[in-house]
PDB file of C-alpha atoms in Angstrom:
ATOM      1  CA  UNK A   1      -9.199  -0.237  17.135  1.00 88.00           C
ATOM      2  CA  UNK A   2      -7.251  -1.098  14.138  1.00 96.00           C
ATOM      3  CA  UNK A   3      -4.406   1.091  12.801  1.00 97.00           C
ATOM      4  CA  UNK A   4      -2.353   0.793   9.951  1.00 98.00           C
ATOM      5  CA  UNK A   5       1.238   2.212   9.766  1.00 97.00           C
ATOM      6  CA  UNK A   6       3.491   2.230   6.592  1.00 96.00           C
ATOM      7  CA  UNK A   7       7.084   2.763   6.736  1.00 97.00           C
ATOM      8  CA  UNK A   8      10.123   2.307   3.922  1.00 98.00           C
ATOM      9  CA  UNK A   9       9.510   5.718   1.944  1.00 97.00           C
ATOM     10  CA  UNK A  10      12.317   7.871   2.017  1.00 98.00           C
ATOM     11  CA  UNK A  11      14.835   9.880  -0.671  1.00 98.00           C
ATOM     12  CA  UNK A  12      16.344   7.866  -3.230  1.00 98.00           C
ATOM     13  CA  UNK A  13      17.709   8.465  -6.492  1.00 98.00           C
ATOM     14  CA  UNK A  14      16.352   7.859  -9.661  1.00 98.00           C
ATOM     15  CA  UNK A  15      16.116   4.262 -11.124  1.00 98.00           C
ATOM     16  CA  UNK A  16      17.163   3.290  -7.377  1.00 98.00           C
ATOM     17  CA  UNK A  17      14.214   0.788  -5.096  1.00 98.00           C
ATOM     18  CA  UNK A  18      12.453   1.243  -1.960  1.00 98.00           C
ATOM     19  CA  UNK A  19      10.556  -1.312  -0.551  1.00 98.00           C
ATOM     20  CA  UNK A  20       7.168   0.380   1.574  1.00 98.00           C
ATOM     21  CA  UNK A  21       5.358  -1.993   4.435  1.00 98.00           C
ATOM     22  CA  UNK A  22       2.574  -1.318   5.497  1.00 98.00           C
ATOM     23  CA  UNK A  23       1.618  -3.165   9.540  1.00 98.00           C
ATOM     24  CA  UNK A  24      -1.780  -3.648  10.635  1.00 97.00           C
ATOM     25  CA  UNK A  25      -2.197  -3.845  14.595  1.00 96.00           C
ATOM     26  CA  UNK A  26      -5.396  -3.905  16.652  1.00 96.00           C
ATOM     27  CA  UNK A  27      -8.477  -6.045  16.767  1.00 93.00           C
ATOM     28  CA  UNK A  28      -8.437  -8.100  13.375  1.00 95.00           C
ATOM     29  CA  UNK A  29     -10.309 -11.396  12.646  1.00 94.00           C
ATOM     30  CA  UNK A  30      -8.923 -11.065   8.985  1.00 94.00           C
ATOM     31  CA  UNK A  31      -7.949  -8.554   6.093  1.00 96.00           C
ATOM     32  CA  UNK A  32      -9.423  -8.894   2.986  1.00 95.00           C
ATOM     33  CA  UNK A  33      -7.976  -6.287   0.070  1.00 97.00           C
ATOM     34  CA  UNK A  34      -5.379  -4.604   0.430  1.00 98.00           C
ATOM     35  CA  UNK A  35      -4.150  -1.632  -1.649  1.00 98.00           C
ATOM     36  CA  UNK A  36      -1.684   1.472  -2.145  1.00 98.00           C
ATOM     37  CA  UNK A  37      -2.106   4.896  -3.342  1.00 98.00           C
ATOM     38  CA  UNK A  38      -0.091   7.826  -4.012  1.00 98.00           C
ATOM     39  CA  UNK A  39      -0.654  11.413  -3.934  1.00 98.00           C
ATOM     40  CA  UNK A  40       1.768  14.020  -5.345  1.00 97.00           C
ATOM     41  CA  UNK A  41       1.277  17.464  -4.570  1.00 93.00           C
ATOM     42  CA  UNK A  42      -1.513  19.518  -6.684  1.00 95.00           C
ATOM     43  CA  UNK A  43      -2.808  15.829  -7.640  1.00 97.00           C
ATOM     44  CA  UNK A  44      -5.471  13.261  -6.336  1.00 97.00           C
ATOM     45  CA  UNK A  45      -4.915  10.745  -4.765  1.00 98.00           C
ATOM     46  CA  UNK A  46      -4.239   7.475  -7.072  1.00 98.00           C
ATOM     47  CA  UNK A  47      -4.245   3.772  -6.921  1.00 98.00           C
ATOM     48  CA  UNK A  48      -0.702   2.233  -7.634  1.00 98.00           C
ATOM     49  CA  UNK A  49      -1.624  -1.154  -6.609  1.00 98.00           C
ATOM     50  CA  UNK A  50      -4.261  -3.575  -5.496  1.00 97.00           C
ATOM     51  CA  UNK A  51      -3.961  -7.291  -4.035  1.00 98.00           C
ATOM     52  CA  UNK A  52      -6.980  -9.642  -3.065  1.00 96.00           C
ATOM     53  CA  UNK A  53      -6.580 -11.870   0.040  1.00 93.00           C
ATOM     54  CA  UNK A  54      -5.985 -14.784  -2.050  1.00 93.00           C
ATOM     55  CA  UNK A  55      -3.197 -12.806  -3.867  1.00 94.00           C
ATOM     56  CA  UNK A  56      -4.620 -11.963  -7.312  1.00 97.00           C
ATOM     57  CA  UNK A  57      -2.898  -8.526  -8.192  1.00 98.00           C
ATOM     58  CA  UNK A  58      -3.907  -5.196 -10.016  1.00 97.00           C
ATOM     59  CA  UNK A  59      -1.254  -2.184 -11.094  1.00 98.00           C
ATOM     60  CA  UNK A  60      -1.819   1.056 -12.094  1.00 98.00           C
ATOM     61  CA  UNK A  61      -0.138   1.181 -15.779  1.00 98.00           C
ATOM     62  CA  UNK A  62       2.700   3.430 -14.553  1.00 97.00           C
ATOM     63  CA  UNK A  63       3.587   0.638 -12.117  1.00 98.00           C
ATOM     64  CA  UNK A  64       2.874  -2.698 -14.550  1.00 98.00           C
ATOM     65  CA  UNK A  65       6.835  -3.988 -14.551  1.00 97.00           C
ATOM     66  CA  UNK A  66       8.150  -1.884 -12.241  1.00 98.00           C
ATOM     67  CA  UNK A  67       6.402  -2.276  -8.902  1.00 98.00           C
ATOM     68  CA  UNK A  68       5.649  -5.274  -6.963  1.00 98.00           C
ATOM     69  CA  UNK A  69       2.646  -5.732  -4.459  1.00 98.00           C
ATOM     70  CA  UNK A  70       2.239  -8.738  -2.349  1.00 97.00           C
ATOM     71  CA  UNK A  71       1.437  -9.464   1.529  1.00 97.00           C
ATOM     72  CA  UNK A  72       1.952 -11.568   4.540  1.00 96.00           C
ATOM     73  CA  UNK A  73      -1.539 -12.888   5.988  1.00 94.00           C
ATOM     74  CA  UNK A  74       0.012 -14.338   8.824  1.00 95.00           C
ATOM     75  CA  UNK A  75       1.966 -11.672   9.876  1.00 96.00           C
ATOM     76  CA  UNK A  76      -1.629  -8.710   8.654  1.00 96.00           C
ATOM     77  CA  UNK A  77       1.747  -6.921   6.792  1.00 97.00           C
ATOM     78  CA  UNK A  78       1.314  -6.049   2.936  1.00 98.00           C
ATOM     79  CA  UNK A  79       4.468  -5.033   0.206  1.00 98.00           C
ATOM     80  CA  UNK A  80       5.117  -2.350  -1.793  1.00 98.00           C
ATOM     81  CA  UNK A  81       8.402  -3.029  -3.929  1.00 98.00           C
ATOM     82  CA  UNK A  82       9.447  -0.518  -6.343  1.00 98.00           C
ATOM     83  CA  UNK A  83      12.182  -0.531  -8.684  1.00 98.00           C
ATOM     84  CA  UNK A  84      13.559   1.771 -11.237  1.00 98.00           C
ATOM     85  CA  UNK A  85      12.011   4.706  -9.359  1.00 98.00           C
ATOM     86  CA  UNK A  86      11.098   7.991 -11.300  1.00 98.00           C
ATOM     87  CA  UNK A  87      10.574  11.633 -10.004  1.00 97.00           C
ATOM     88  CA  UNK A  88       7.281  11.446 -11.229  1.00 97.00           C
ATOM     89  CA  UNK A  89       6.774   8.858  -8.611  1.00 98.00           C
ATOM     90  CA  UNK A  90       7.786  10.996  -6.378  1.00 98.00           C
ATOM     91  CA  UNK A  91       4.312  11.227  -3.658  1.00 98.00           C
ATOM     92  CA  UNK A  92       2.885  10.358  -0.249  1.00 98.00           C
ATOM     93  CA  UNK A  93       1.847   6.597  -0.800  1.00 98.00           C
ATOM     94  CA  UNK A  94      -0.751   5.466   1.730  1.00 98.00           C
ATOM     95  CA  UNK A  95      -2.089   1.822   2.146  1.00 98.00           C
ATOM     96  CA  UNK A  96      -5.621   0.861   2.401  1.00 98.00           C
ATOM     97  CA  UNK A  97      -7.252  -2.487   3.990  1.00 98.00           C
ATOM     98  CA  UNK A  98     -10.766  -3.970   4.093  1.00 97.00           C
ATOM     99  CA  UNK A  99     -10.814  -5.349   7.530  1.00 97.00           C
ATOM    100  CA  UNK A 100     -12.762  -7.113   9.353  1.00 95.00           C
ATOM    101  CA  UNK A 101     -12.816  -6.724  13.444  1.00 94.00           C
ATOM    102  CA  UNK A 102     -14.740  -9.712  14.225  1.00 91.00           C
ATOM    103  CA  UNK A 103     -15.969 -13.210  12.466  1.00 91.00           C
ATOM    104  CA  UNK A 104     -19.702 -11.870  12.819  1.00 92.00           C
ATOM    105  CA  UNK A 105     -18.617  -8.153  11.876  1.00 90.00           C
ATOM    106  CA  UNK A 106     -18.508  -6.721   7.840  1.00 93.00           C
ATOM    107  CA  UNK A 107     -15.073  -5.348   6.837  1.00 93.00           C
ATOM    108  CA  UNK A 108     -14.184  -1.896   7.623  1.00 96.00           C
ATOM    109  CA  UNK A 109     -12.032   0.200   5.329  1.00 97.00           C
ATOM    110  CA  UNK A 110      -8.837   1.947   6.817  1.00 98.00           C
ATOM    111  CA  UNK A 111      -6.229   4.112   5.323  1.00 98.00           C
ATOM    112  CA  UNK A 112      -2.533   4.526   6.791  1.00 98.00           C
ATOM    113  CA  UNK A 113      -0.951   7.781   7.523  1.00 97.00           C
ATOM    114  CA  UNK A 114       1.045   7.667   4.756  1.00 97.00           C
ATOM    115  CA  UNK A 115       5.157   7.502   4.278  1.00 98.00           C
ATOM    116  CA  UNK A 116       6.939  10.176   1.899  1.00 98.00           C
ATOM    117  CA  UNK A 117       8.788   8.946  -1.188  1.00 98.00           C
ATOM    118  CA  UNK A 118      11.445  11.489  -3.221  1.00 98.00           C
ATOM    119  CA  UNK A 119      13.176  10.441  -6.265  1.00 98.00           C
ATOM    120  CA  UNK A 120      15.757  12.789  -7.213  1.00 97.00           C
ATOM    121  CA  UNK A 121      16.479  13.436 -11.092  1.00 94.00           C
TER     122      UNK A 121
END
């Protein structure tokens, strides 16, 4: 089985940084995308930031300049960096992988459980 598990979120105060990991552990031949999300409360759930295996990278706009994806291949470990932090990016960020189990098997798509992030006014 393969499991993903973020960790970094936390309180912090406005215009401070957090930096979110996110670990994959199990069975894994390789992990292609990689991505995180956000969900505030009342809100769906939202893309924040998207990163190929190669490294090419994709932001949502309210996270162009201020947020930094990026990931560790050897260690199956991907980045969230986040500076000048808002309340309105106050959410539950989850990451999301495209992984495959196996060299013969397709890629799988798995979700983390998600870490809390408050930014106080």
């Amino acid at each position: 089985q393969v499991q993903l598990v973020e960790s970094g979120g936390g309180l912090v105060q406005a215009g401070g940084s957090l930096r979110l990991s996110c670990a994959a552990s199990g069975s894994i031949f390789s992990i292609n995308a990689m991505g995180w999300y956000r969900q505030a409360p009342g809100k769906q759930r939202e893309l924040v930031a998207h990163i190929s295996r190669s490294g090419s990278t994709n932001y949502a706009d309210s996270a162009k300049g201020r947020f930094t994806i990026s990931r560790d291949n050897a260690k199956n470990t991907g980045y969230l960096q986040m500076n000048s932090l808002k309340p309105e990016d106050t959410a539950v960020y989850y990451c999301n992988a495209d992984i495959r189990q196996t060299f013969a098997s397709r890629s799988a798509n798995y979700w983390g459980q998600g870490t809390q992030v408050t930014v106080s006014s």
